[in-house]
């Protein structure tokens, strides 16, 4: 008798295949999204049933992510970036041109150095204002003109650096080999501490101290989580690192595993980088085959397993509590702190959450003495920072700068200054989260946290969007606030309500009198900065604050001439 | 006992506490009023409304008292000019999304919580006008629970009580940010969900967005 396997059995088998590895839910959702072209009700029922997740929770969680489509064939419809830099470069026009194909917009997709990124299924394209699409690889970081020594980018332009033989030929795995063969985990932590490496995702927490805390925390297994959810508009550095130097990230994670005693690592990669996902999967497979991952790494008794998990499209998942909830298959709201991930992280166990750039830097630092790294910085600042520079500038791109470099050196000498006939009006800091610097500050700021903070902003992950004198700063600020409102998770009241009300006020609604308009905006800003539960709500006011501070006349004109 | 007794300073007064108690718990025990909208003593601390934020000496930003455990020697101020101003602003923002504040007490036991706070802080000022969030599900034909989400302030007490107290997991949160909405699986009516009509969600709702339809017949 012929046996027919019904759809439910097939679905359950698919889930079963993926269910046993860590953080399975995202992987399972992607499998259905790609197989069916959307996430169907049938698929969610099967996932709920076999994983024991309440259906209402699962449904709610799937709707949280921007990219998981619940419409038939939604997966294959183009998504066009309409982030702040793409808006300056034909993003909206590209979206309109592709409307017939069912295109929808997506927030900044991290290709601001060569816009406009368009995602079709798992293919990454570059579009123009006419909707013409081209396949292009990620731009390589430009060489700096002064031949200033780099750390993270030191070998990134070497041919075949992205392959295991190419990586090893150019110094790759020297650091891990040294660590595993010659140093104790404690030595590695002391080495990283002495280098003064700090979190390059923006928070600048000392990396060695974090690793120490994980090493000291009770509970097994421990985890290393690489935060590759680069979602801040104007930030595209992690993409370049992962695309051209994936083994540096893998080596950095393995080192972190050795130092902390973590047995497993997970790279949490943003949805918008599917081709990076493939590169990482291939690199991980090659590392396993060469005994650089898995059991008895490099002949030692150190074991480390590594996995990649792709997000579903949510800026807030770059916040580490949200990220961990997302990995665990929960609704990705931020977690209340304390406790911190170093003691209560992935699956409530000790976890080091490190940014891509931090881990790539750690791999390089282990090849050298700690002082080598420290001395790369200028004027007493330790080390380097990759700056993602985009917008109205001659040569946008990822530049690795020594901390303490004057901002104007980067803007003029390295990146070629403004476009012909134009002048710089403002430069955003920390992507959008730091608001922007303008006027005198552009002349006097140096690229380091103390200098940028002294000007009322922050360096953060060091995305900088340049805006020349042709841009309307109200429109730029409105676009930024719209992004924060779109990405607000909806948990805490000040952020959920504040980002919405501020967006409305920047779109021309709200009180007609300047004084009243300003009072409303300032009161909301103050409440958000002081009462919000996470960095999103605390930082969102900075962009409108800097607008009011730097461009008061334009604000007055905007409010009064409606 | 006196040797290992933990104490903290609450509004200038030394108060004892036990390990693990939150600032909010301690304040309640000492009859110190801290405003809140998302707190329900039966539920795990959630920390979303931020109304209960208090100042802690040595910490730059105010912390949510409902999610912050007290530590020995901690110095907490629950009422300062700045805190009260932010609380009022926040309430004005909440009012700006809620369509009406005066609802029948017959809607549910907690239904007056928001309006009482708004009254206390004089927050019905009409500031921050803008788009409305939430959509009532008056199409839901179940005979027990009115789902008047026009009045919802997204505190998720209903979702949490359903999960934590009843274990039904019938409702959840869909979308995000300003567009969050209380939902069931696939946004169906309650009768098609895991809801058992226990009514816990109605009784924890601080705005009357959820109401007892049978009780309202007497309204």
PDB file of N, CA and C in Angstrom, chain A residues 297-379:
ATOM      1  N   UNK A 297      41.029  21.420  20.463  1.00  0.00           N
ATOM      2  CA  UNK A 297      41.499  22.417  19.498  1.00  0.00           C
ATOM      3  C   UNK A 297      43.023  22.553  19.548  1.00  0.00           C
ATOM      4  N   UNK A 298      43.643  22.472  18.403  1.00  0.00           N
ATOM      5  CA  UNK A 298      45.114  22.571  18.262  1.00  0.00           C
ATOM      6  C   UNK A 298      45.823  21.579  19.173  1.00  0.00           C
ATOM      7  N   UNK A 299      45.227  20.405  19.321  1.00  0.00           N
ATOM      8  CA  UNK A 299      45.870  19.348  20.104  1.00  0.00           C
ATOM      9  C   UNK A 299      45.794  19.538  21.609  1.00  0.00           C
ATOM     10  N   UNK A 300      45.070  20.575  22.055  1.00  0.00           N
ATOM     11  CA  UNK A 300      44.958  20.810  23.500  1.00  0.00           C
ATOM     12  C   UNK A 300      43.749  20.062  24.050  1.00  0.00           C
ATOM     13  N   UNK A 301      43.420  20.289  25.309  1.00  0.00           N
ATOM     14  CA  UNK A 301      42.180  19.682  25.809  1.00  0.00           C
ATOM     15  C   UNK A 301      41.048  20.709  25.859  1.00  0.00           C
ATOM     16  N   UNK A 302      41.188  21.756  25.050  1.00  0.00           N
ATOM     17  CA  UNK A 302      40.165  22.814  24.997  1.00  0.00           C
ATOM     18  C   UNK A 302      39.162  22.521  23.877  1.00  0.00           C
ATOM     19  N   UNK A 303      37.866  22.574  24.241  1.00  0.00           N
ATOM     20  CA  UNK A 303      36.789  22.312  23.275  1.00  0.00           C
ATOM     21  C   UNK A 303      35.924  23.556  23.113  1.00  0.00           C
ATOM     22  N   UNK A 304      35.508  23.816  21.903  1.00  0.00           N
ATOM     23  CA  UNK A 304      34.642  24.990  21.681  1.00  0.00           C
ATOM     24  C   UNK A 304      33.781  24.753  20.445  1.00  0.00           C
ATOM     25  N   UNK A 305      32.449  24.866  20.643  1.00  0.00           N
ATOM     26  CA  UNK A 305      31.502  24.702  19.528  1.00  0.00           C
ATOM     27  C   UNK A 305      30.979  26.068  19.132  1.00  0.00           C
ATOM     28  N   UNK A 306      30.777  26.263  17.826  1.00  0.00           N
ATOM     29  CA  UNK A 306      30.354  27.583  17.348  1.00  0.00           C
ATOM     30  C   UNK A 306      29.160  27.483  16.389  1.00  0.00           C
ATOM     31  N   UNK A 307      28.191  28.376  16.576  1.00  0.00           N
ATOM     32  CA  UNK A 307      26.974  28.378  15.778  1.00  0.00           C
ATOM     33  C   UNK A 307      26.665  29.798  15.280  1.00  0.00           C
ATOM     34  N   UNK A 308      25.952  29.881  14.163  1.00  0.00           N
ATOM     35  CA  UNK A 308      25.454  31.175  13.696  1.00  0.00           C
ATOM     36  C   UNK A 308      23.933  31.159  13.790  1.00  0.00           C
ATOM     37  N   UNK A 309      23.376  32.236  14.317  1.00  0.00           N
ATOM     38  CA  UNK A 309      21.916  32.385  14.309  1.00  0.00           C
ATOM     39  C   UNK A 309      21.582  33.726  13.682  1.00  0.00           C
ATOM     40  N   UNK A 310      20.623  33.690  12.762  1.00  0.00           N
ATOM     41  CA  UNK A 310      20.251  34.897  12.055  1.00  0.00           C
ATOM     42  C   UNK A 310      19.005  35.499  12.684  1.00  0.00           C
ATOM     43  N   UNK A 311      19.036  36.794  12.906  1.00  0.00           N
ATOM     44  CA  UNK A 311      17.890  37.490  13.485  1.00  0.00           C
ATOM     45  C   UNK A 311      16.753  37.621  12.485  1.00  0.00           C
ATOM     46  N   UNK A 312      15.705  38.323  12.890  1.00  0.00           N
ATOM     47  CA  UNK A 312      14.535  38.470  12.034  1.00  0.00           C
ATOM     48  C   UNK A 312      14.269  39.917  11.638  1.00  0.00           C
ATOM     49  N   UNK A 313      15.196  40.816  12.011  1.00  0.00           N
ATOM     50  CA  UNK A 313      14.989  42.220  11.662  1.00  0.00           C
ATOM     51  C   UNK A 313      14.410  42.995  12.824  1.00  0.00           C
ATOM     52  N   UNK A 314      15.260  43.423  13.739  1.00  0.00           N
ATOM     53  CA  UNK A 314      14.833  44.231  14.888  1.00  0.00           C
ATOM     54  C   UNK A 314      16.068  44.902  15.471  1.00  0.00           C
ATOM     55  N   UNK A 315      16.090  46.224  15.388  1.00  0.00           N
ATOM     56  CA  UNK A 315      17.209  47.011  15.918  1.00  0.00           C
ATOM     57  C   UNK A 315      17.435  46.709  17.390  1.00  0.00           C
ATOM     58  N   UNK A 316      16.348  46.538  18.132  1.00  0.00           N
ATOM     59  CA  UNK A 316      16.484  46.365  19.573  1.00  0.00           C
ATOM     60  C   UNK A 316      17.253  45.090  19.912  1.00  0.00           C
ATOM     61  N   UNK A 317      17.304  44.140  18.984  1.00  0.00           N
ATOM     62  CA  UNK A 317      18.050  42.910  19.256  1.00  0.00           C
ATOM     63  C   UNK A 317      19.559  43.140  19.281  1.00  0.00           C
ATOM     64  N   UNK A 318      20.015  44.342  18.972  1.00  0.00           N
ATOM     65  CA  UNK A 318      21.409  44.697  19.205  1.00  0.00           C
ATOM     66  C   UNK A 318      21.647  45.039  20.672  1.00  0.00           C
ATOM     67  N   UNK A 319      20.565  45.275  21.407  1.00  0.00           N
ATOM     68  CA  UNK A 319      20.647  45.471  22.862  1.00  0.00           C
ATOM     69  C   UNK A 319      20.803  44.072  23.460  1.00  0.00           C
ATOM     70  N   UNK A 320      21.782  43.882  24.352  1.00  0.00           N
ATOM     71  CA  UNK A 320      22.154  42.496  24.665  1.00  0.00           C
ATOM     72  C   UNK A 320      21.058  41.676  25.353  1.00  0.00           C
ATOM     73  N   UNK A 321      20.229  42.329  26.156  1.00  0.00           N
ATOM     74  CA  UNK A 321      19.139  41.587  26.793  1.00  0.00           C
ATOM     75  C   UNK A 321      18.118  41.110  25.774  1.00  0.00           C
ATOM     76  N   UNK A 322      17.786  41.979  24.836  1.00  0.00           N
ATOM     77  CA  UNK A 322      16.870  41.608  23.757  1.00  0.00           C
ATOM     78  C   UNK A 322      17.473  40.508  22.902  1.00  0.00           C
ATOM     79  N   UNK A 323      18.746  40.669  22.612  1.00  0.00           N
ATOM     80  CA  UNK A 323      19.446  39.677  21.796  1.00  0.00           C
ATOM     81  C   UNK A 323      19.357  38.292  22.442  1.00  0.00           C
ATOM     82  N   UNK A 324      19.624  38.248  23.750  1.00  0.00           N
ATOM     83  CA  UNK A 324      19.600  36.959  24.444  1.00  0.00           C
ATOM     84  C   UNK A 324      18.185  36.392  24.477  1.00  0.00           C
ATOM     85  N   UNK A 325      17.191  37.248  24.720  1.00  0.00           N
ATOM     86  CA  UNK A 325      15.805  36.776  24.674  1.00  0.00           C
ATOM     87  C   UNK A 325      15.467  36.242  23.283  1.00  0.00           C
ATOM     88  N   UNK A 326      15.929  36.950  22.252  1.00  0.00           N
ATOM     89  CA  UNK A 326      15.677  36.514  20.883  1.00  0.00           C
ATOM     90  C   UNK A 326      16.294  35.133  20.648  1.00  0.00           C
ATOM     91  N   UNK A 327      17.532  34.949  21.073  1.00  0.00           N
ATOM     92  CA  UNK A 327      18.185  33.636  20.917  1.00  0.00           C
ATOM     93  C   UNK A 327      17.408  32.547  21.634  1.00  0.00           C
ATOM     94  N   UNK A 328      16.864  32.884  22.784  1.00  0.00           N
ATOM     95  CA  UNK A 328      16.137  31.879  23.565  1.00  0.00           C
ATOM     96  C   UNK A 328      14.717  31.658  23.057  1.00  0.00           C
ATOM     97  N   UNK A 329      14.356  32.367  21.985  1.00  0.00           N
ATOM     98  CA  UNK A 329      13.030  32.177  21.406  1.00  0.00           C
ATOM     99  C   UNK A 329      11.935  32.938  22.120  1.00  0.00           C
ATOM    100  N   UNK A 330      12.334  33.856  23.004  1.00  0.00           N
ATOM    101  CA  UNK A 330      11.348  34.644  23.743  1.00  0.00           C
ATOM    102  C   UNK A 330      11.021  35.939  23.010  1.00  0.00           C
ATOM    103  N   UNK A 331      10.011  36.631  23.488  1.00  0.00           N
ATOM    104  CA  UNK A 331       9.687  37.944  22.945  1.00  0.00           C
ATOM    105  C   UNK A 331      10.901  38.843  23.198  1.00  0.00           C
ATOM    106  N   UNK A 332      11.418  39.507  22.149  1.00  0.00           N
ATOM    107  CA  UNK A 332      12.712  40.182  22.346  1.00  0.00           C
ATOM    108  C   UNK A 332      12.649  41.543  23.039  1.00  0.00           C
ATOM    109  N   UNK A 333      12.013  41.613  24.172  1.00  0.00           N
ATOM    110  CA  UNK A 333      12.099  42.811  24.994  1.00  0.00           C
ATOM    111  C   UNK A 333      13.462  42.816  25.709  1.00  0.00           C
ATOM    112  N   UNK A 334      14.013  44.006  26.007  1.00  0.00           N
ATOM    113  CA  UNK A 334      15.226  44.034  26.830  1.00  0.00           C
ATOM    114  C   UNK A 334      14.953  43.412  28.198  1.00  0.00           C
ATOM    115  N   UNK A 335      16.026  42.969  28.836  1.00  0.00           N
ATOM    116  CA  UNK A 335      15.886  42.410  30.183  1.00  0.00           C
ATOM    117  C   UNK A 335      16.169  43.490  31.214  1.00  0.00           C
ATOM    118  N   UNK A 336      15.599  43.308  32.392  1.00  0.00           N
ATOM    119  CA  UNK A 336      15.932  44.224  33.482  1.00  0.00           C
ATOM    120  C   UNK A 336      17.340  43.905  33.976  1.00  0.00           C
ATOM    121  N   UNK A 337      18.107  44.945  34.259  1.00  0.00           N
ATOM    122  CA  UNK A 337      19.480  44.764  34.744  1.00  0.00           C
ATOM    123  C   UNK A 337      19.616  45.492  36.069  1.00  0.00           C
ATOM    124  N   UNK A 338      20.395  44.990  37.059  1.00  0.00           N
ATOM    125  CA  UNK A 338      20.984  43.665  37.080  1.00  0.00           C
ATOM    126  C   UNK A 338      19.909  42.573  37.188  1.00  0.00           C
ATOM    127  N   UNK A 339      20.266  41.294  36.996  1.00  0.00           N
ATOM    128  CA  UNK A 339      21.605  40.767  36.757  1.00  0.00           C
ATOM    129  C   UNK A 339      22.085  41.008  35.321  1.00  0.00           C
ATOM    130  N   UNK A 340      23.376  40.981  35.136  1.00  0.00           N
ATOM    131  CA  UNK A 340      23.973  41.197  33.840  1.00  0.00           C
ATOM    132  C   UNK A 340      24.299  39.868  33.159  1.00  0.00           C
ATOM    133  N   UNK A 341      24.488  39.917  31.829  1.00  0.00           N
ATOM    134  CA  UNK A 341      24.764  38.659  31.118  1.00  0.00           C
ATOM    135  C   UNK A 341      26.010  37.911  31.602  1.00  0.00           C
ATOM    136  N   UNK A 342      26.985  38.608  32.157  1.00  0.00           N
ATOM    137  CA  UNK A 342      28.190  37.894  32.599  1.00  0.00           C
ATOM    138  C   UNK A 342      27.864  36.830  33.654  1.00  0.00           C
ATOM    139  N   UNK A 343      26.778  37.042  34.392  1.00  0.00           N
ATOM    140  CA  UNK A 343      26.361  35.991  35.333  1.00  0.00           C
ATOM    141  C   UNK A 343      25.075  35.301  34.881  1.00  0.00           C
ATOM    142  N   UNK A 344      24.147  36.064  34.266  1.00  0.00           N
ATOM    143  CA  UNK A 344      22.859  35.513  33.844  1.00  0.00           C
ATOM    144  C   UNK A 344      22.602  35.881  32.387  1.00  0.00           C
ATOM    145  N   UNK A 345      23.266  35.185  31.482  1.00  0.00           N
ATOM    146  CA  UNK A 345      23.156  35.512  30.066  1.00  0.00           C
ATOM    147  C   UNK A 345      22.324  34.510  29.302  1.00  0.00           C
ATOM    148  N   UNK A 346      22.917  33.906  28.281  1.00  0.00           N
ATOM    149  CA  UNK A 346      22.187  32.931  27.460  1.00  0.00           C
ATOM    150  C   UNK A 346      21.782  31.747  28.327  1.00  0.00           C
ATOM    151  N   UNK A 347      20.498  31.446  28.297  1.00  0.00           N
ATOM    152  CA  UNK A 347      19.909  30.394  29.139  1.00  0.00           C
ATOM    153  C   UNK A 347      20.236  30.604  30.618  1.00  0.00           C
ATOM    154  N   UNK A 348      20.317  31.864  30.982  1.00  0.00           N
ATOM    155  CA  UNK A 348      20.540  32.254  32.381  1.00  0.00           C
ATOM    156  C   UNK A 348      21.904  31.823  32.918  1.00  0.00           C
ATOM    157  N   UNK A 349      22.841  31.565  32.030  1.00  0.00           N
ATOM    158  CA  UNK A 349      24.177  31.123  32.430  1.00  0.00           C
ATOM    159  C   UNK A 349      25.205  32.187  32.039  1.00  0.00           C
ATOM    160  N   UNK A 350      26.389  32.142  32.633  1.00  0.00           N
ATOM    161  CA  UNK A 350      27.393  33.178  32.354  1.00  0.00           C
ATOM    162  C   UNK A 350      27.703  33.309  30.864  1.00  0.00           C
ATOM    163  N   UNK A 351      27.679  34.531  30.375  1.00  0.00           N
ATOM    164  CA  UNK A 351      27.816  34.777  28.937  1.00  0.00           C
ATOM    165  C   UNK A 351      28.580  36.069  28.695  1.00  0.00           C
ATOM    166  N   UNK A 352      29.561  35.997  27.801  1.00  0.00           N
ATOM    167  CA  UNK A 352      30.216  37.224  27.339  1.00  0.00           C
ATOM    168  C   UNK A 352      29.572  37.616  26.021  1.00  0.00           C
ATOM    169  N   UNK A 353      28.947  38.773  25.995  1.00  0.00           N
ATOM    170  CA  UNK A 353      28.409  39.292  24.736  1.00  0.00           C
ATOM    171  C   UNK A 353      29.407  40.323  24.230  1.00  0.00           C
ATOM    172  N   UNK A 354      30.044  40.025  23.103  1.00  0.00           N
ATOM    173  CA  UNK A 354      31.051  40.922  22.536  1.00  0.00           C
ATOM    174  C   UNK A 354      30.696  41.287  21.106  1.00  0.00           C
ATOM    175  N   UNK A 355      31.042  42.509  20.739  1.00  0.00           N
ATOM    176  CA  UNK A 355      30.821  42.984  19.376  1.00  0.00           C
ATOM    177  C   UNK A 355      31.838  42.350  18.412  1.00  0.00           C
ATOM    178  N   UNK A 356      31.465  42.296  17.143  1.00  0.00           N
ATOM    179  CA  UNK A 356      32.314  41.742  16.078  1.00  0.00           C
ATOM    180  C   UNK A 356      33.718  42.373  16.085  1.00  0.00           C
ATOM    181  N   UNK A 357      33.734  43.702  16.098  1.00  0.00           N
ATOM    182  CA  UNK A 357      35.013  44.417  16.021  1.00  0.00           C
ATOM    183  C   UNK A 357      35.901  44.128  17.237  1.00  0.00           C
ATOM    184  N   UNK A 358      35.271  44.042  18.397  1.00  0.00           N
ATOM    185  CA  UNK A 358      36.017  43.734  19.624  1.00  0.00           C
ATOM    186  C   UNK A 358      36.725  42.385  19.492  1.00  0.00           C
ATOM    187  N   UNK A 359      35.986  41.390  18.996  1.00  0.00           N
ATOM    188  CA  UNK A 359      36.536  40.037  18.890  1.00  0.00           C
ATOM    189  C   UNK A 359      37.636  39.971  17.840  1.00  0.00           C
ATOM    190  N   UNK A 360      37.426  40.676  16.712  1.00  0.00           N
ATOM    191  CA  UNK A 360      38.456  40.694  15.675  1.00  0.00           C
ATOM    192  C   UNK A 360      39.716  41.378  16.201  1.00  0.00           C
ATOM    193  N   UNK A 361      39.533  42.438  16.999  1.00  0.00           N
ATOM    194  CA  UNK A 361      40.688  43.128  17.583  1.00  0.00           C
ATOM    195  C   UNK A 361      41.409  42.211  18.567  1.00  0.00           C
ATOM    196  N   UNK A 362      40.643  41.456  19.361  1.00  0.00           N
ATOM    197  CA  UNK A 362      41.255  40.558  20.356  1.00  0.00           C
ATOM    198  C   UNK A 362      42.169  39.543  19.676  1.00  0.00           C
ATOM    199  N   UNK A 363      41.721  39.023  18.523  1.00  0.00           N
ATOM    200  CA  UNK A 363      42.544  38.042  17.800  1.00  0.00           C
ATOM    201  C   UNK A 363      43.878  38.660  17.387  1.00  0.00           C
ATOM    202  N   UNK A 364      43.852  39.905  16.938  1.00  0.00           N
ATOM    203  CA  UNK A 364      45.088  40.597  16.540  1.00  0.00           C
ATOM    204  C   UNK A 364      45.970  40.887  17.760  1.00  0.00           C
ATOM    205  N   UNK A 365      45.323  41.327  18.832  1.00  0.00           N
ATOM    206  CA  UNK A 365      46.081  41.721  20.025  1.00  0.00           C
ATOM    207  C   UNK A 365      46.861  40.529  20.595  1.00  0.00           C
ATOM    208  N   UNK A 366      46.305  39.318  20.452  1.00  0.00           N
ATOM    209  CA  UNK A 366      47.002  38.136  20.985  1.00  0.00           C
ATOM    210  C   UNK A 366      48.244  37.780  20.184  1.00  0.00           C
ATOM    211  N   UNK A 367      48.387  38.336  19.002  1.00  0.00           N
ATOM    212  CA  UNK A 367      49.616  38.101  18.212  1.00  0.00           C
ATOM    213  C   UNK A 367      50.740  39.017  18.667  1.00  0.00           C
ATOM    214  N   UNK A 368      50.356  40.068  19.389  1.00  0.00           N
ATOM    215  CA  UNK A 368      51.317  41.097  19.780  1.00  0.00           C
ATOM    216  C   UNK A 368      51.393  41.205  21.297  1.00  0.00           C
ATOM    217  N   UNK A 369      52.245  42.098  21.756  1.00  0.00           N
ATOM    218  CA  UNK A 369      52.231  42.433  23.177  1.00  0.00           C
ATOM    219  C   UNK A 369      51.118  43.460  23.388  1.00  0.00           C
ATOM    220  N   UNK A 370      50.546  43.492  24.600  1.00  0.00           N
ATOM    221  CA  UNK A 370      49.418  44.410  24.839  1.00  0.00           C
ATOM    222  C   UNK A 370      49.757  45.867  24.524  1.00  0.00           C
ATOM    223  N   UNK A 371      51.001  46.248  24.794  1.00  0.00           N
ATOM    224  CA  UNK A 371      51.397  47.658  24.583  1.00  0.00           C
ATOM    225  C   UNK A 371      51.305  48.040  23.103  1.00  0.00           C
ATOM    226  N   UNK A 372      51.528  47.059  22.231  1.00  0.00           N
ATOM    227  CA  UNK A 372      51.423  47.349  20.797  1.00  0.00           C
ATOM    228  C   UNK A 372      50.060  47.982  20.496  1.00  0.00           C
ATOM    229  N   UNK A 373      49.021  47.356  21.067  1.00  0.00           N
ATOM    230  CA  UNK A 373      47.667  47.856  20.803  1.00  0.00           C
ATOM    231  C   UNK A 373      47.441  49.203  21.473  1.00  0.00           C
ATOM    232  N   UNK A 374      47.820  49.266  22.761  1.00  0.00           N
ATOM    233  CA  UNK A 374      47.588  50.499  23.515  1.00  0.00           C
ATOM    234  C   UNK A 374      48.182  51.695  22.783  1.00  0.00           C
ATOM    235  N   UNK A 375      49.414  51.497  22.246  1.00  0.00           N
ATOM    236  CA  UNK A 375      50.137  52.614  21.638  1.00  0.00           C
ATOM    237  C   UNK A 375      49.619  53.008  20.261  1.00  0.00           C
ATOM    238  N   UNK A 376      48.686  52.247  19.729  1.00  0.00           N
ATOM    239  CA  UNK A 376      48.118  52.647  18.431  1.00  0.00           C
ATOM    240  C   UNK A 376      47.295  53.932  18.568  1.00  0.00           C
ATOM    241  N   UNK A 377      46.799  54.194  19.778  1.00  0.00           N
ATOM    242  CA  UNK A 377      46.001  55.403  19.999  1.00  0.00           C
ATOM    243  C   UNK A 377      46.859  56.651  20.125  1.00  0.00           C
ATOM    244  N   UNK A 378      46.223  57.812  19.993  1.00  0.00           N
ATOM    245  CA  UNK A 378      46.939  59.097  20.082  1.00  0.00           C
ATOM    246  C   UNK A 378      46.612  59.795  21.402  1.00  0.00           C
ATOM    247  N   UNK A 379      47.535  60.613  21.841  1.00  0.00           N
ATOM    248  CA  UNK A 379      47.319  61.485  23.006  1.00  0.00           C
ATOM    249  C   UNK A 379      46.780  60.759  24.239  1.00  0.00           C
TER     250      UNK A 379
END
